[in-house]
mmCIF file with all atom_site columns, N, CA and C in Angstrom:
data_model
loop_
_atom_site.group_PDB
_atom_site.id
_atom_site.type_symbol
_atom_site.label_atom_id
_atom_site.label_alt_id
_atom_site.label_comp_id
_atom_site.label_asym_id
_atom_site.label_entity_id
_atom_site.label_seq_id
_atom_site.pdbx_PDB_ins_code
_atom_site.Cartn_x
_atom_site.Cartn_y
_atom_site.Cartn_z
_atom_site.occupancy
_atom_site.B_iso_or_equiv
_atom_site.pdbx_formal_charge
_atom_site.auth_seq_id
_atom_site.auth_comp_id
_atom_site.auth_asym_id
_atom_site.auth_atom_id
_atom_site.pdbx_PDB_model_num
ATOM 1   N N  . UNK A 1 1  ? -38.908 -264.463 -245.275 1.00 87.00 ? 7  UNK A N  1
ATOM 2   C CA . UNK A 1 1  ? -39.173 -263.134 -244.763 1.00 87.00 ? 7  UNK A CA 1
ATOM 3   C C  . UNK A 1 1  ? -40.405 -262.580 -245.468 1.00 87.00 ? 7  UNK A C  1
ATOM 4   N N  . UNK A 1 2  ? -41.244 -261.946 -244.712 1.00 90.00 ? 8  UNK A N  1
ATOM 5   C CA . UNK A 1 2  ? -42.464 -261.331 -245.235 1.00 90.00 ? 8  UNK A CA 1
ATOM 6   C C  . UNK A 1 2  ? -42.482 -259.872 -244.775 1.00 90.00 ? 8  UNK A C  1
ATOM 7   N N  . UNK A 1 3  ? -42.802 -258.964 -245.687 1.00 92.00 ? 9  UNK A N  1
ATOM 8   C CA . UNK A 1 3  ? -42.864 -257.547 -245.341 1.00 92.00 ? 9  UNK A CA 1
ATOM 9   C C  . UNK A 1 3  ? -44.277 -257.056 -245.578 1.00 92.00 ? 9  UNK A C  1
ATOM 10  N N  . UNK A 1 4  ? -44.847 -256.428 -244.561 1.00 91.00 ? 10 UNK A N  1
ATOM 11  C CA . UNK A 1 4  ? -46.195 -255.875 -244.652 1.00 91.00 ? 10 UNK A CA 1
ATOM 12  C C  . UNK A 1 4  ? -46.136 -254.376 -244.392 1.00 91.00 ? 10 UNK A C  1
ATOM 13  N N  . UNK A 1 5  ? -46.989 -253.630 -245.079 1.00 92.00 ? 11 UNK A N  1
ATOM 14  C CA . UNK A 1 5  ? -47.082 -252.193 -244.844 1.00 92.00 ? 11 UNK A CA 1
ATOM 15  C C  . UNK A 1 5  ? -48.546 -251.822 -244.740 1.00 92.00 ? 11 UNK A C  1
ATOM 16  N N  . UNK A 1 6  ? -48.888 -251.094 -243.691 1.00 93.00 ? 12 UNK A N  1
ATOM 17  C CA . UNK A 1 6  ? -50.241 -250.606 -243.488 1.00 93.00 ? 12 UNK A CA 1
ATOM 18  C C  . UNK A 1 6  ? -50.225 -249.100 -243.727 1.00 93.00 ? 12 UNK A C  1
ATOM 19  N N  . UNK A 1 7  ? -50.684 -248.639 -244.907 1.00 91.00 ? 13 UNK A N  1
ATOM 20  C CA . UNK A 1 7  ? -50.629 -247.207 -245.203 1.00 91.00 ? 13 UNK A CA 1
ATOM 21  C C  . UNK A 1 7  ? -51.547 -246.365 -244.317 1.00 91.00 ? 13 UNK A C  1
ATOM 22  N N  . UNK A 1 8  ? -52.616 -246.952 -243.814 1.00 94.00 ? 14 UNK A N  1
ATOM 23  C CA . UNK A 1 8  ? -53.532 -246.211 -242.944 1.00 94.00 ? 14 UNK A CA 1
ATOM 24  C C  . UNK A 1 8  ? -52.843 -245.839 -241.633 1.00 94.00 ? 14 UNK A C  1
ATOM 25  N N  . UNK A 1 9  ? -52.118 -246.788 -241.061 1.00 94.00 ? 15 UNK A N  1
ATOM 26  C CA . UNK A 1 9  ? -51.407 -246.546 -239.794 1.00 94.00 ? 15 UNK A CA 1
ATOM 27  C C  . UNK A 1 9  ? -49.955 -246.133 -240.016 1.00 94.00 ? 15 UNK A C  1
ATOM 28  N N  . UNK A 1 10 ? -49.470 -246.239 -241.270 1.00 94.00 ? 16 UNK A N  1
ATOM 29  C CA . UNK A 1 10 ? -48.079 -245.934 -241.637 1.00 94.00 ? 16 UNK A CA 1
ATOM 30  C C  . UNK A 1 10 ? -47.108 -246.785 -240.824 1.00 94.00 ? 16 UNK A C  1
ATOM 31  N N  . UNK A 1 11 ? -47.351 -248.109 -240.837 1.00 94.00 ? 17 UNK A N  1
ATOM 32  C CA . UNK A 1 11 ? -46.529 -249.061 -240.105 1.00 94.00 ? 17 UNK A CA 1
ATOM 33  C C  . UNK A 1 11 ? -45.946 -250.071 -241.088 1.00 94.00 ? 17 UNK A C  1
ATOM 34  N N  . UNK A 1 12 ? -44.630 -250.256 -241.032 1.00 94.00 ? 18 UNK A N  1
ATOM 35  C CA . UNK A 1 12 ? -43.922 -251.233 -241.847 1.00 94.00 ? 18 UNK A CA 1
ATOM 36  C C  . UNK A 1 12 ? -43.501 -252.380 -240.943 1.00 94.00 ? 18 UNK A C  1
ATOM 37  N N  . UNK A 1 13 ? -43.792 -253.616 -241.349 1.00 92.00 ? 19 UNK A N  1
ATOM 38  C CA . UNK A 1 13 ? -43.485 -254.782 -240.518 1.00 92.00 ? 19 UNK A CA 1
ATOM 39  C C  . UNK A 1 13 ? -42.757 -255.855 -241.319 1.00 92.00 ? 19 UNK A C  1
ATOM 40  N N  . UNK A 1 14 ? -41.422 -255.904 -241.245 1.00 94.00 ? 20 UNK A N  1
ATOM 41  C CA . UNK A 1 14 ? -40.709 -257.037 -241.815 1.00 94.00 ? 20 UNK A CA 1
ATOM 42  C C  . UNK A 1 14 ? -40.702 -258.186 -240.793 1.00 94.00 ? 20 UNK A C  1
ATOM 43  N N  . UNK A 1 15 ? -41.230 -259.345 -241.201 1.00 93.00 ? 21 UNK A N  1
ATOM 44  C CA . UNK A 1 15 ? -41.308 -260.511 -240.316 1.00 93.00 ? 21 UNK A CA 1
ATOM 45  C C  . UNK A 1 15 ? -40.277 -261.539 -240.750 1.00 93.00 ? 21 UNK A C  1
ATOM 46  N N  . UNK A 1 16 ? -39.503 -262.042 -239.807 1.00 93.00 ? 22 UNK A N  1
ATOM 47  C CA . UNK A 1 16 ? -38.436 -262.986 -240.086 1.00 93.00 ? 22 UNK A CA 1
ATOM 48  C C  . UNK A 1 16 ? -38.837 -264.424 -239.789 1.00 93.00 ? 22 UNK A C  1
ATOM 49  N N  . UNK A 1 17 ? -39.847 -264.615 -238.979 1.00 92.00 ? 23 UNK A N  1
ATOM 50  C CA . UNK A 1 17 ? -40.274 -265.954 -238.566 1.00 92.00 ? 23 UNK A CA 1
ATOM 51  C C  . UNK A 1 17 ? -41.379 -266.466 -239.484 1.00 92.00 ? 23 UNK A C  1
ATOM 52  N N  . UNK A 1 18 ? -41.700 -267.740 -239.318 1.00 87.00 ? 24 UNK A N  1
ATOM 53  C CA . UNK A 1 18 ? -42.777 -268.330 -240.096 1.00 87.00 ? 24 UNK A CA 1
ATOM 54  C C  . UNK A 1 18 ? -44.114 -267.758 -239.635 1.00 87.00 ? 24 UNK A C  1
ATOM 55  N N  . UNK A 1 19 ? -45.077 -267.653 -240.548 1.00 81.00 ? 25 UNK A N  1
ATOM 56  C CA . UNK A 1 19 ? -46.397 -267.133 -240.171 1.00 81.00 ? 25 UNK A CA 1
ATOM 57  C C  . UNK A 1 19 ? -46.975 -267.921 -238.995 1.00 81.00 ? 25 UNK A C  1
ATOM 58  N N  . UNK A 1 20 ? -47.594 -267.201 -238.083 1.00 83.00 ? 26 UNK A N  1
ATOM 59  C CA . UNK A 1 20 ? -48.208 -267.830 -236.923 1.00 83.00 ? 26 UNK A CA 1
ATOM 60  C C  . UNK A 1 20 ? -47.327 -267.834 -235.689 1.00 83.00 ? 26 UNK A C  1
ATOM 61  N N  . UNK A 1 21 ? -46.033 -267.490 -235.847 1.00 88.00 ? 27 UNK A N  1
ATOM 62  C CA . UNK A 1 21 ? -45.141 -267.415 -234.695 1.00 88.00 ? 27 UNK A CA 1
ATOM 63  C C  . UNK A 1 21 ? -45.571 -266.242 -233.815 1.00 88.00 ? 27 UNK A C  1
ATOM 64  N N  . UNK A 1 22 ? -45.656 -266.479 -232.527 1.00 90.00 ? 28 UNK A N  1
ATOM 65  C CA . UNK A 1 22 ? -46.127 -265.468 -231.594 1.00 90.00 ? 28 UNK A CA 1
ATOM 66  C C  . UNK A 1 22 ? -44.958 -264.799 -230.883 1.00 90.00 ? 28 UNK A C  1
ATOM 67  N N  . UNK A 1 23 ? -45.023 -263.486 -230.770 1.00 93.00 ? 29 UNK A N  1
ATOM 68  C CA . UNK A 1 23 ? -44.002 -262.745 -230.038 1.00 93.00 ? 29 UNK A CA 1
ATOM 69  C C  . UNK A 1 23 ? -44.210 -262.910 -228.543 1.00 93.00 ? 29 UNK A C  1
ATOM 70  N N  . UNK A 1 24 ? -43.122 -263.154 -227.822 1.00 95.00 ? 30 UNK A N  1
ATOM 71  C CA . UNK A 1 24 ? -43.183 -263.260 -226.362 1.00 95.00 ? 30 UNK A CA 1
ATOM 72  C C  . UNK A 1 24 ? -43.003 -261.893 -225.730 1.00 95.00 ? 30 UNK A C  1
ATOM 73  N N  . UNK A 1 25 ? -42.260 -261.013 -226.408 1.00 96.00 ? 31 UNK A N  1
ATOM 74  C CA . UNK A 1 25 ? -42.056 -259.660 -225.895 1.00 96.00 ? 31 UNK A CA 1
ATOM 75  C C  . UNK A 1 25 ? -41.660 -258.729 -227.031 1.00 96.00 ? 31 UNK A C  1
ATOM 76  N N  . UNK A 1 26 ? -41.767 -257.445 -226.745 1.00 95.00 ? 32 UNK A N  1
ATOM 77  C CA . UNK A 1 26 ? -41.407 -256.404 -227.706 1.00 95.00 ? 32 UNK A CA 1
ATOM 78  C C  . UNK A 1 26 ? -40.483 -255.415 -227.015 1.00 95.00 ? 32 UNK A C  1
ATOM 79  N N  . UNK A 1 27 ? -39.408 -255.040 -227.709 1.00 94.00 ? 33 UNK A N  1
ATOM 80  C CA . UNK A 1 27 ? -38.421 -254.115 -227.166 1.00 94.00 ? 33 UNK A CA 1
ATOM 81  C C  . UNK A 1 27 ? -38.301 -252.917 -228.093 1.00 94.00 ? 33 UNK A C  1
ATOM 82  N N  . UNK A 1 28 ? -38.245 -251.721 -227.521 1.00 96.00 ? 34 UNK A N  1
ATOM 83  C CA . UNK A 1 28 ? -38.024 -250.515 -228.313 1.00 96.00 ? 34 UNK A CA 1
ATOM 84  C C  . UNK A 1 28 ? -36.544 -250.466 -228.676 1.00 96.00 ? 34 UNK A C  1
ATOM 85  N N  . UNK A 1 29 ? -36.256 -250.473 -229.978 1.00 93.00 ? 35 UNK A N  1
ATOM 86  C CA . UNK A 1 29 ? -34.879 -250.444 -230.467 1.00 93.00 ? 35 UNK A CA 1
ATOM 87  C C  . UNK A 1 29 ? -34.403 -249.006 -230.609 1.00 93.00 ? 35 UNK A C  1
ATOM 88  N N  . UNK A 1 30 ? -35.251 -248.168 -231.151 1.00 90.00 ? 36 UNK A N  1
ATOM 89  C CA . UNK A 1 30 ? -34.999 -246.737 -231.283 1.00 90.00 ? 36 UNK A CA 1
ATOM 90  C C  . UNK A 1 30 ? -36.360 -246.074 -231.440 1.00 90.00 ? 36 UNK A C  1
ATOM 91  N N  . UNK A 1 31 ? -36.437 -244.758 -231.379 1.00 88.00 ? 37 UNK A N  1
ATOM 92  C CA . UNK A 1 31 ? -37.750 -244.123 -231.518 1.00 88.00 ? 37 UNK A CA 1
ATOM 93  C C  . UNK A 1 31 ? -38.450 -244.549 -232.808 1.00 88.00 ? 37 UNK A C  1
ATOM 94  N N  . UNK A 1 32 ? -39.628 -245.119 -232.659 1.00 88.00 ? 38 UNK A N  1
ATOM 95  C CA . UNK A 1 32 ? -40.407 -245.556 -233.806 1.00 88.00 ? 38 UNK A CA 1
ATOM 96  C C  . UNK A 1 32 ? -40.087 -246.939 -234.322 1.00 88.00 ? 38 UNK A C  1
ATOM 97  N N  . UNK A 1 33 ? -39.144 -247.645 -233.681 1.00 92.00 ? 39 UNK A N  1
ATOM 98  C CA . UNK A 1 33 ? -38.779 -248.994 -234.135 1.00 92.00 ? 39 UNK A CA 1
ATOM 99  C C  . UNK A 1 33 ? -38.835 -249.944 -232.948 1.00 92.00 ? 39 UNK A C  1
ATOM 100 N N  . UNK A 1 34 ? -39.617 -251.008 -233.113 1.00 95.00 ? 40 UNK A N  1
ATOM 101 C CA . UNK A 1 34 ? -39.764 -252.022 -232.060 1.00 95.00 ? 40 UNK A CA 1
ATOM 102 C C  . UNK A 1 34 ? -39.386 -253.381 -232.617 1.00 95.00 ? 40 UNK A C  1
ATOM 103 N N  . UNK A 1 35 ? -38.738 -254.187 -231.801 1.00 96.00 ? 41 UNK A N  1
ATOM 104 C CA . UNK A 1 35 ? -38.353 -255.546 -232.189 1.00 96.00 ? 41 UNK A CA 1
ATOM 105 C C  . UNK A 1 35 ? -39.200 -256.544 -231.411 1.00 96.00 ? 41 UNK A C  1
ATOM 106 N N  . UNK A 1 36 ? -39.775 -257.497 -232.137 1.00 95.00 ? 42 UNK A N  1
ATOM 107 C CA . UNK A 1 36 ? -40.522 -258.592 -231.511 1.00 95.00 ? 42 UNK A CA 1
ATOM 108 C C  . UNK A 1 36 ? -39.594 -259.789 -231.399 1.00 95.00 ? 42 UNK A C  1
ATOM 109 N N  . UNK A 1 37 ? -39.596 -260.437 -230.218 1.00 96.00 ? 43 UNK A N  1
ATOM 110 C CA . UNK A 1 37 ? -38.770 -261.619 -230.003 1.00 96.00 ? 43 UNK A CA 1
ATOM 111 C C  . UNK A 1 37 ? -39.634 -262.778 -229.521 1.00 96.00 ? 43 UNK A C  1
ATOM 112 N N  . UNK A 1 38 ? -39.183 -264.001 -229.814 1.00 93.00 ? 44 UNK A N  1
ATOM 113 C CA . UNK A 1 38 ? -39.917 -265.179 -229.377 1.00 93.00 ? 44 UNK A CA 1
ATOM 114 C C  . UNK A 1 38 ? -39.467 -265.576 -227.974 1.00 93.00 ? 44 UNK A C  1
ATOM 115 N N  . UNK A 1 39 ? -39.945 -266.719 -227.481 1.00 93.00 ? 45 UNK A N  1
ATOM 116 C CA . UNK A 1 39 ? -39.634 -267.155 -226.114 1.00 93.00 ? 45 UNK A CA 1
ATOM 117 C C  . UNK A 1 39 ? -38.157 -267.459 -225.917 1.00 93.00 ? 45 UNK A C  1
ATOM 118 N N  . UNK A 1 40 ? -37.439 -267.786 -227.007 1.00 93.00 ? 46 UNK A N  1
ATOM 119 C CA . UNK A 1 40 ? -36.012 -268.083 -226.906 1.00 93.00 ? 46 UNK A CA 1
ATOM 120 C C  . UNK A 1 40 ? -35.153 -266.819 -227.009 1.00 93.00 ? 46 UNK A C  1
ATOM 121 N N  . UNK A 1 41 ? -35.793 -265.662 -227.249 1.00 91.00 ? 47 UNK A N  1
ATOM 122 C CA . UNK A 1 41 ? -35.055 -264.413 -227.378 1.00 91.00 ? 47 UNK A CA 1
ATOM 123 C C  . UNK A 1 41 ? -34.581 -264.112 -228.792 1.00 91.00 ? 47 UNK A C  1
ATOM 124 N N  . UNK A 1 42 ? -35.070 -264.882 -229.764 1.00 92.00 ? 48 UNK A N  1
ATOM 125 C CA . UNK A 1 42 ? -34.714 -264.666 -231.158 1.00 92.00 ? 48 UNK A CA 1
ATOM 126 C C  . UNK A 1 42 ? -35.628 -263.615 -231.768 1.00 92.00 ? 48 UNK A C  1
ATOM 127 N N  . UNK A 1 43 ? -35.047 -262.635 -232.457 1.00 94.00 ? 49 UNK A N  1
ATOM 128 C CA . UNK A 1 43 ? -35.867 -261.619 -233.096 1.00 94.00 ? 49 UNK A CA 1
ATOM 129 C C  . UNK A 1 43 ? -36.664 -262.246 -234.229 1.00 94.00 ? 49 UNK A C  1
ATOM 130 N N  . UNK A 1 44 ? -37.982 -262.020 -234.193 1.00 96.00 ? 50 UNK A N  1
ATOM 131 C CA . UNK A 1 44 ? -38.856 -262.593 -235.223 1.00 96.00 ? 50 UNK A CA 1
ATOM 132 C C  . UNK A 1 44 ? -39.460 -261.537 -236.127 1.00 96.00 ? 50 UNK A C  1
ATOM 133 N N  . UNK A 1 45 ? -39.318 -260.269 -235.759 1.00 95.00 ? 51 UNK A N  1
ATOM 134 C CA . UNK A 1 45 ? -39.867 -259.220 -236.607 1.00 95.00 ? 51 UNK A CA 1
ATOM 135 C C  . UNK A 1 45 ? -39.617 -257.834 -236.052 1.00 95.00 ? 51 UNK A C  1
ATOM 136 N N  . UNK A 1 46 ? -39.908 -256.857 -236.899 1.00 94.00 ? 52 UNK A N  1
ATOM 137 C CA . UNK A 1 46 ? -39.780 -255.455 -236.517 1.00 94.00 ? 52 UNK A CA 1
ATOM 138 C C  . UNK A 1 46 ? -41.081 -254.743 -236.807 1.00 94.00 ? 52 UNK A C  1
ATOM 139 N N  . UNK A 1 47 ? -41.322 -253.683 -236.085 1.00 94.00 ? 53 UNK A N  1
ATOM 140 C CA . UNK A 1 47 ? -42.426 -252.777 -236.366 1.00 94.00 ? 53 UNK A CA 1
ATOM 141 C C  . UNK A 1 47 ? -41.828 -251.388 -236.484 1.00 94.00 ? 53 UNK A C  1
ATOM 142 N N  . UNK A 1 48 ? -41.989 -250.774 -237.636 1.00 93.00 ? 54 UNK A N  1
ATOM 143 C CA . UNK A 1 48 ? -41.490 -249.419 -237.846 1.00 93.00 ? 54 UNK A CA 1
ATOM 144 C C  . UNK A 1 48 ? -42.709 -248.505 -237.851 1.00 93.00 ? 54 UNK A C  1
ATOM 145 N N  . UNK A 1 49 ? -42.903 -247.775 -236.749 1.00 93.00 ? 55 UNK A N  1
ATOM 146 C CA . UNK A 1 49 ? -44.038 -246.882 -236.594 1.00 93.00 ? 55 UNK A CA 1
ATOM 147 C C  . UNK A 1 49 ? -43.715 -245.549 -237.267 1.00 93.00 ? 55 UNK A C  1
ATOM 148 N N  . UNK A 1 50 ? -44.680 -244.977 -237.952 1.00 91.00 ? 56 UNK A N  1
ATOM 149 C CA . UNK A 1 50 ? -44.415 -243.749 -238.692 1.00 91.00 ? 56 UNK A CA 1
ATOM 150 C C  . UNK A 1 50 ? -43.366 -244.004 -239.758 1.00 91.00 ? 56 UNK A C  1
ATOM 151 N N  . UNK A 1 51 ? -43.530 -245.102 -240.483 1.00 89.00 ? 57 UNK A N  1
ATOM 152 C CA . UNK A 1 51 ? -42.516 -245.582 -241.425 1.00 89.00 ? 57 UNK A CA 1
ATOM 153 C C  . UNK A 1 51 ? -42.102 -244.526 -242.442 1.00 89.00 ? 57 UNK A C  1
ATOM 154 N N  . UNK A 1 52 ? -43.041 -243.747 -242.928 1.00 86.00 ? 58 UNK A N  1
ATOM 155 C CA . UNK A 1 52 ? -42.683 -242.756 -243.945 1.00 86.00 ? 58 UNK A CA 1
ATOM 156 C C  . UNK A 1 52 ? -41.742 -241.694 -243.374 1.00 86.00 ? 58 UNK A C  1
ATOM 157 N N  . UNK A 1 53 ? -41.863 -241.375 -242.080 1.00 81.00 ? 59 UNK A N  1
ATOM 158 C CA . UNK A 1 53 ? -40.955 -240.424 -241.444 1.00 81.00 ? 59 UNK A CA 1
ATOM 159 C C  . UNK A 1 53 ? -39.604 -241.072 -241.133 1.00 81.00 ? 59 UNK A C  1
ATOM 160 N N  . UNK A 1 54 ? -39.647 -242.281 -240.581 1.00 70.00 ? 60 UNK A N  1
ATOM 161 C CA . UNK A 1 54 ? -38.422 -242.982 -240.182 1.00 70.00 ? 60 UNK A CA 1
ATOM 162 C C  . UNK A 1 54 ? -37.555 -243.285 -241.403 1.00 70.00 ? 60 UNK A C  1
ATOM 163 N N  . UNK A 1 55 ? -38.185 -243.656 -242.509 1.00 71.00 ? 61 UNK A N  1
ATOM 164 C CA . UNK A 1 55 ? -37.436 -244.072 -243.699 1.00 71.00 ? 61 UNK A CA 1
ATOM 165 C C  . UNK A 1 55 ? -37.313 -242.978 -244.757 1.00 71.00 ? 61 UNK A C  1
ATOM 166 N N  . UNK A 1 56 ? -37.756 -241.783 -244.455 1.00 73.00 ? 62 UNK A N  1
ATOM 167 C CA . UNK A 1 56 ? -37.685 -240.716 -245.457 1.00 73.00 ? 62 UNK A CA 1
ATOM 168 C C  . UNK A 1 56 ? -36.229 -240.426 -245.823 1.00 73.00 ? 62 UNK A C  1
ATOM 169 N N  . UNK A 1 57 ? -36.015 -240.221 -247.100 1.00 64.00 ? 63 UNK A N  1
ATOM 170 C CA . UNK A 1 57 ? -34.674 -239.919 -247.576 1.00 64.00 ? 63 UNK A CA 1
ATOM 171 C C  . UNK A 1 57 ? -33.785 -241.118 -247.765 1.00 64.00 ? 63 UNK A C  1
ATOM 172 N N  . UNK A 1 58 ? -34.292 -242.314 -247.464 1.00 60.00 ? 64 UNK A N  1
ATOM 173 C CA . UNK A 1 58 ? -33.485 -243.521 -247.636 1.00 60.00 ? 64 UNK A CA 1
ATOM 174 C C  . UNK A 1 58 ? -33.467 -243.922 -249.101 1.00 60.00 ? 64 UNK A C  1
ATOM 175 N N  . UNK A 1 59 ? -32.304 -244.257 -249.587 1.00 55.00 ? 65 UNK A N  1
ATOM 176 C CA . UNK A 1 59 ? -32.186 -244.725 -250.973 1.00 55.00 ? 65 UNK A CA 1
ATOM 177 C C  . UNK A 1 59 ? -32.325 -246.232 -251.007 1.00 55.00 ? 65 UNK A C  1
ATOM 178 N N  . UNK A 1 60 ? -32.944 -246.773 -252.056 1.00 54.00 ? 66 UNK A N  1
ATOM 179 C CA . UNK A 1 60 ? -33.053 -248.226 -252.173 1.00 54.00 ? 66 UNK A CA 1
ATOM 180 C C  . UNK A 1 60 ? -31.692 -248.868 -252.305 1.00 54.00 ? 66 UNK A C  1
ATOM 181 N N  . UNK A 1 61 ? -31.585 -250.070 -251.806 1.00 48.00 ? 67 UNK A N  1
ATOM 182 C CA . UNK A 1 61 ? -30.314 -250.814 -251.865 1.00 48.00 ? 67 UNK A CA 1
ATOM 183 C C  . UNK A 1 61 ? -30.128 -251.362 -253.260 1.00 48.00 ? 67 UNK A C  1
#
């Protein structure tokens, strides 16, 4: 798993697949959260848009 954060765009991207895997489609999971899936329908990553707003108030695990 690889996690990337772009502070300029405020986007958090946890990737579950190996680098270079291409998403076949993207589905909106909830406002500000999108799931990328491969051709087999397996989730390969997430995009959390406005991450600081979506995750505000969350305590670390």
